[in-house]
């Protein structure tokens, strides 16, 4: 119980490396899982691809065999996987069945717009959700608190695609404030980001408010109040710093949900991006593209989770040490 | 006991009008799913072209669509498809996730390690993308979409079930049951399972609303039932083309979904917290 | 600066209002305080008539069982009542101001500056994500006594004043890096930082072990009384109160029932509640009343050894640390321990938390497997028994857990709980099991209607009786009691110990009795073993170990327990 204690951060190189290795392992497994889902589940990928992506109607057996050979589906699954993994490590996911373009360049073209949308939405969600939670727990007025605390429940219940359509109806068609569809710079970003932010903000508000309320019941809050600290100070410097930790976890998880939401929102607003690439690929049963997208999205999500994990020990010094002292 | 219990239940509900309303909404949705005839006598598939794009009125509560079909009737009949999808999704997640979690929590460290790594992997793929991968493999249709949605929530259920099993498994009263000579399966069934099941059931209640949303999102994207069938997501999606001249086509089905999800979540919350604190 | 303000604010007592016999002019004067809590569907009168006075430089004890209203009274003095609480009568005069009429901001300015708190639980009373020094400094900053930089610089000095060695290092650490005793000292430092005139100490040492608790109370006493600071010591422990305070105020059911000199309260308690507290303290007292129950003591000799019910031989349990940063990665939780338990007698295992006593009990019960050593029950080696044989072994030894709140299945009725061991072995018909449950409930002196209740409807003491009944259901020869009374109130503790002693005499069971509390052990043990860091440092007849301990650690434990109860 010495040595490490005096150091200034709870982060140690060992911990960072361990978490990095874990992240890589998870990613590899996620990629394997996708591969298995897409290749092992009932349905021959070539015939579905041929039927969905290339032409409708009957496909000749010769053509099927030719396609199998072209995409390597005639080889044993293990060989296929080894080959696939070898390429994936280098960022290659094969060619799209529908368009014939390399999957990596399709994704590279679509990713920035989607990441920008997700990041904007998350920033909005943290601001709005965090502010709502703070206001709800700070106010003395019972009715106001009840009102503010009931908002998130509604926010979580709205279907994203519907929220988007409603915003378009009100702010594009009725008031003509923002463009309804397409990628039009910052103004075009407002409605989709707002749409995506609604459920995320609601969840952040819910979790942060709950953990703030429970932190405010902790004995250390009594200690701080007994010192004579003002309410605002107790709220922001004591309770919030502790309550932020579970909220941070939720923010990390929400990145995944928001990326998911982007698929739907991009469809609603006819924005180009990863979402539309995905929904088109699923519609065409374009397996290489779907596989590539899932792996890329999982990478983004795992990286964010890793970043969140590395942030914890900076916020709460007990976390790394806690993991080590568990059996002592 | 039962009379006192009933009295307590009535008092519990009277203090929560919102909860009562939520129960009524969900009950109405379930009734519509099984007996749509209770709510409407109109055919959801046959339209009267002369009456197309009629705004909501006493004759057509939710208005009519581009083919003159009654939207209210389509929403009512859509309940069957959409709720069926939701129930299948929740059931898949509950059963598969629950069993995995129970095994992981009770079987010992090695099995636990393997299962939980698998769960971590599932959790590392954002839910909708996981569902989309399954849809790509399985193909279109309400049931397949439902399975895809269920698969995406298996991991969450497995985690909760495992955590509960572990918590209860190490509880003193379980040790006492083992110390009293109970065989492992007796201890599991009589002591662990009943005390661990609660939060998993609560999660199922909470997940119901999310499943409604996920199923309708996938059908909004066009992977659900084939076109003339009135699934909720499809209804909202097809109204999108007429946003400027027929606002009701997207708005009202969407509102229906939102109200149902809000109600389901409210009931889920009641299961989660309020009854527990009342006990 | 502190002296100046103390002079400025010193109140002049309002003439005529004060009781002439009152000791010194009051610093704190609580009169007929009444506090209600709003709860769903009603009001609880938590405090109905509380009057307490504290003079500068005086330490007054406020004593009562949990729920007596003592904590509510203490919080009213700090203006820190829960939002659901309301002062419905009386007044709280602190340094001449009636706190019940102060606005929130005025009250805030008094907190920390005029009246400070030393909270109960050092484990959770410090903010886990803020450095210790900053938490001390905050007490100065919020009252504008120093800016943030100067306050931070002053923190080590304040910590040193509270008896913390190496304060510069401690100030930079986080609470989880300090021991419980050190954290309590940090809390004292925080309370003293702004030089308050009154300190409310709310069970300041109940979470600490006796040795540390004594040092901390000694230190607190010197710091406060010499500086003329008044202290209101809130405690459930009459022995601590009597030892530390000249005057004791006893609360029961929301009212002050007794307010007198400490010696008077102990020697001639008037109110039944006080009498109960005194009786409970006395029964826990190891040196006043020798054995309350006569019992035969095993003469140490060869005969006793051959009759050993349980024999533990060179038992070792090692735990491997995952990715241990230091040492060889192995911790010896139990280190080469040997002793016997004679049939029908009690062997008490004493030690601080983490000394390995629970691990030892769990090995004996075969919940965990020893790393090495042997366990013999009735002369038979049970160290490696497995499967069905292990299950049959369970009939011969049973466990009573520490917390009766966790050890009973919340979904079962008492009848199901007590009948569960019988059902697990398929013993008897349903009706016979029911009859046996009724018999056992009677044996542990619970009313028959308890059978149909669930654990949530029972008190802690009743639950522990149920747990004991369950342990006895299979007629075991040995019952392991793991801190069976430490989760209970003092008066209930005494009742449960009496029950255990009575059952032993009636049924002839042997006990392995685990406790950290010497006073409890004294009531029940025939032999005592002292465990420290996994090693058995001393064992012998109870009388000898408790009155003439040989090992320095045992001596320290006994001395600590002794001073704790000296005045009682």
GROMACS .gro file of C-alpha atoms in nm, chain B residues 16-198:
model
  183
  344UNK     CA    1  -4.994   0.737  -0.971
  345UNK     CA    2  -5.249   0.838  -1.233
  346UNK     CA    3  -4.974   0.835  -1.497
  347UNK     CA    4  -4.908   0.470  -1.424
  348UNK     CA    5  -5.276   0.384  -1.454
  349UNK     CA    6  -5.290   0.563  -1.788
  350UNK     CA    7  -4.981   0.374  -1.902
  351UNK     CA    8  -5.138   0.041  -1.811
  352UNK     CA    9  -5.448   0.136  -2.009
  353UNK     CA   10  -5.241   0.233  -2.315
  354UNK     CA   11  -5.047  -0.092  -2.313
  355UNK     CA   12  -5.366  -0.291  -2.255
  356UNK     CA   13  -5.529  -0.117  -2.552
  357UNK     CA   14  -5.228  -0.193  -2.771
  358UNK     CA   15  -5.240  -0.561  -2.673
  359UNK     CA   16  -5.614  -0.576  -2.741
  360UNK     CA   17  -5.559  -0.413  -3.080
  361UNK     CA   18  -5.296  -0.670  -3.160
  362UNK     CA   19  -5.533  -0.960  -3.097
  363UNK     CA   20  -5.876  -0.815  -3.173
  364UNK     CA   21  -5.835  -0.516  -3.405
  365UNK     CA   22  -6.209  -0.544  -3.470
  366UNK     CA   23  -6.271  -0.394  -3.126
  367UNK     CA   24  -6.135  -0.062  -3.242
  368UNK     CA   25  -6.216  -0.035  -3.608
  369UNK     CA   26  -6.431  -0.207  -3.866
  370UNK     CA   27  -6.249  -0.063  -4.167
  371UNK     CA   28  -6.025  -0.269  -4.389
  372UNK     CA   29  -5.665  -0.155  -4.348
  373UNK     CA   30  -5.571  -0.263  -4.701
  374UNK     CA   31  -5.864  -0.139  -4.909
  375UNK     CA   32  -5.873   0.230  -4.990
  376UNK     CA   33  -6.130   0.460  -5.145
  377UNK     CA   34  -5.929   0.662  -5.401
  378UNK     CA   35  -6.187   0.940  -5.389
  379UNK     CA   36  -6.109   1.002  -5.025
  380UNK     CA   37  -5.730   1.002  -5.050
  381UNK     CA   38  -5.533   1.251  -4.837
  382UNK     CA   39  -5.830   1.336  -4.615
  383UNK     CA   40  -5.705   1.506  -4.299
  384UNK     CA   41  -5.808   1.362  -3.961
  385UNK     CA   42  -6.183   1.394  -3.907
  386UNK     CA   43  -6.458   1.218  -3.720
  387UNK     CA   44  -6.495   0.986  -4.018
  388UNK     CA   45  -6.123   0.905  -4.045
  389UNK     CA   46  -5.968   0.969  -3.703
  390UNK     CA   47  -5.614   0.958  -3.833
  391UNK     CA   48  -5.701   1.071  -4.188
  392UNK     CA   49  -5.633   0.869  -4.502
  393UNK     CA   50  -5.324   0.798  -4.711
  394UNK     CA   51  -5.240   0.839  -5.077
  395UNK     CA   52  -5.463   0.546  -5.173
  396UNK     CA   53  -5.749   0.658  -4.952
  397UNK     CA   54  -5.688   0.385  -4.691
  398UNK     CA   55  -5.799   0.468  -4.337
  399UNK     CA   56  -5.484   0.539  -4.137
  400UNK     CA   57  -5.639   0.463  -3.798
  401UNK     CA   58  -5.736   0.119  -3.918
  402UNK     CA   59  -5.385   0.065  -4.051
  403UNK     CA   60  -5.232   0.169  -3.717
  404UNK     CA   61  -5.469  -0.062  -3.526
  405UNK     CA   62  -5.398  -0.357  -3.752
  406UNK     CA   63  -5.027  -0.272  -3.746
  407UNK     CA   64  -5.025  -0.344  -3.374
  408UNK     CA   65  -5.042  -0.716  -3.444
  409UNK     CA   66  -4.724  -0.717  -3.651
  410UNK     CA   67  -4.532  -0.464  -3.447
  411UNK     CA   68  -4.617  -0.611  -3.106
  412UNK     CA   69  -4.550  -0.963  -3.226
  413UNK     CA   70  -4.206  -0.849  -3.333
  414UNK     CA   71  -4.148  -0.679  -3.000
  415UNK     CA   72  -4.253  -0.980  -2.795
  416UNK     CA   73  -4.032  -1.216  -2.994
  417UNK     CA   74  -3.739  -0.977  -2.956
  418UNK     CA   75  -3.780  -0.949  -2.579
  419UNK     CA   76  -3.836  -1.323  -2.543
  420UNK     CA   77  -3.520  -1.408  -2.736
  421UNK     CA   78  -3.316  -1.166  -2.528
  422UNK     CA   79  -3.474  -1.279  -2.199
  423UNK     CA   80  -3.439  -1.652  -2.251
  424UNK     CA   81  -3.100  -1.663  -2.421
  425UNK     CA   82  -2.949  -1.384  -2.212
  426UNK     CA   83  -3.102  -1.508  -1.888
  427UNK     CA   84  -2.978  -1.863  -1.931
  428UNK     CA   85  -2.629  -1.750  -2.035
  429UNK     CA   86  -2.610  -1.518  -1.736
  430UNK     CA   87  -2.732  -1.782  -1.494
  431UNK     CA   88  -2.475  -2.030  -1.621
  432UNK     CA   89  -2.197  -1.773  -1.613
  433UNK     CA   90  -2.284  -1.669  -1.261
  434UNK     CA   91  -2.322  -2.016  -1.118
  435UNK     CA   92  -2.090  -2.245  -1.311
  436UNK     CA   93  -1.758  -2.118  -1.189
  437UNK     CA   94  -1.477  -1.899  -1.295
  438UNK     CA   95  -1.368  -2.057  -1.622
  439UNK     CA   96  -1.710  -2.085  -1.786
  440UNK     CA   97  -1.788  -1.739  -1.657
  441UNK     CA   98  -1.475  -1.600  -1.818
  442UNK     CA   99  -1.552  -1.746  -2.158
  443UNK     CA  100  -1.917  -1.642  -2.159
  444UNK     CA  101  -1.848  -1.291  -2.038
  445UNK     CA  102  -1.581  -1.234  -2.302
  446UNK     CA  103  -1.837  -1.336  -2.561
  447UNK     CA  104  -2.081  -1.090  -2.408
  448UNK     CA  105  -1.816  -0.816  -2.418
  449UNK     CA  106  -1.775  -0.882  -2.788
  450UNK     CA  107  -2.148  -0.856  -2.854
  451UNK     CA  108  -2.152  -0.534  -2.654
  452UNK     CA  109  -1.870  -0.389  -2.861
  453UNK     CA  110  -2.089  -0.384  -3.172
  454UNK     CA  111  -2.351  -0.108  -3.148
  455UNK     CA  112  -2.695  -0.268  -3.129
  456UNK     CA  113  -2.841  -0.154  -3.460
  457UNK     CA  114  -2.533  -0.266  -3.654
  458UNK     CA  115  -2.547  -0.607  -3.489
  459UNK     CA  116  -2.914  -0.631  -3.583
  460UNK     CA  117  -2.834  -0.521  -3.939
  461UNK     CA  118  -2.567  -0.791  -3.969
  462UNK     CA  119  -2.822  -1.051  -3.856
  463UNK     CA  120  -3.082  -0.911  -4.097
  464UNK     CA  121  -2.830  -0.929  -4.380
  465UNK     CA  122  -2.774  -1.295  -4.302
  466UNK     CA  123  -3.135  -1.393  -4.228
  467UNK     CA  124  -3.324  -1.175  -4.473
  468UNK     CA  125  -3.634  -0.956  -4.437
  469UNK     CA  126  -3.959  -1.002  -4.248
  470UNK     CA  127  -4.113  -0.922  -3.910
  471UNK     CA  128  -3.994  -1.237  -3.733
  472UNK     CA  129  -3.638  -1.210  -3.864
  473UNK     CA  130  -3.619  -0.845  -3.770
  474UNK     CA  131  -3.747  -0.940  -3.425
  475UNK     CA  132  -3.479  -1.206  -3.384
  476UNK     CA  133  -3.217  -0.957  -3.498
  477UNK     CA  134  -3.334  -0.708  -3.237
  478UNK     CA  135  -3.342  -0.980  -2.971
  479UNK     CA  136  -2.988  -1.094  -3.050
  480UNK     CA  137  -2.866  -0.739  -3.003
  481UNK     CA  138  -3.003  -0.727  -2.646
  482UNK     CA  139  -2.887  -1.074  -2.538
  483UNK     CA  140  -2.565  -0.932  -2.398
  484UNK     CA  141  -2.740  -0.685  -2.170
  485UNK     CA  142  -2.967  -0.953  -2.026
  486UNK     CA  143  -2.676  -1.191  -1.978
  487UNK     CA  144  -2.488  -0.928  -1.780
  488UNK     CA  145  -2.774  -0.848  -1.548
  489UNK     CA  146  -2.861  -1.214  -1.497
  490UNK     CA  147  -2.499  -1.294  -1.420
  491UNK     CA  148  -2.456  -1.004  -1.182
  492UNK     CA  149  -2.771  -1.102  -0.995
  493UNK     CA  150  -2.676  -1.466  -0.984
  494UNK     CA  151  -2.334  -1.377  -0.848
  495UNK     CA  152  -2.480  -1.141  -0.592
  496UNK     CA  153  -2.734  -1.390  -0.470
  497UNK     CA  154  -2.494  -1.680  -0.495
  498UNK     CA  155  -2.260  -1.517  -0.249
  499UNK     CA  156  -2.538  -1.404  -0.020
  500UNK     CA  157  -2.519  -1.544   0.330
  501UNK     CA  158  -2.853  -1.717   0.297
  502UNK     CA  159  -2.732  -1.916  -0.002
  503UNK     CA  160  -2.424  -2.020   0.190
  504UNK     CA  161  -2.656  -2.115   0.472
  505UNK     CA  162  -2.861  -2.326   0.232
  506UNK     CA  163  -2.548  -2.499   0.111
  507UNK     CA  164  -2.436  -2.538   0.469
  508UNK     CA  165  -2.771  -2.699   0.546
  509UNK     CA  166  -2.687  -2.973   0.300
  510UNK     CA  167  -2.881  -2.853  -0.003
  511UNK     CA  168  -2.768  -3.008  -0.333
  512UNK     CA  169  -2.646  -2.753  -0.586
  513UNK     CA  170  -2.951  -2.769  -0.809
  514UNK     CA  171  -3.185  -2.742  -0.512
  515UNK     CA  172  -2.999  -2.435  -0.391
  516UNK     CA  173  -3.002  -2.292  -0.744
  517UNK     CA  174  -3.373  -2.345  -0.800
  518UNK     CA  175  -3.508  -2.269  -0.452
  519UNK     CA  176  -3.275  -1.999  -0.329
  520UNK     CA  177  -3.077  -1.841  -0.612
  521UNK     CA  178  -3.323  -1.830  -0.901
  522UNK     CA  179  -3.620  -1.670  -0.722
  523UNK     CA  180  -3.401  -1.402  -0.570
  524UNK     CA  181  -3.204  -1.336  -0.888
  525UNK     CA  182  -3.495  -1.334  -1.134
  526UNK     CA  183  -3.644  -1.003  -1.022
   0.00000   0.00000   0.00000
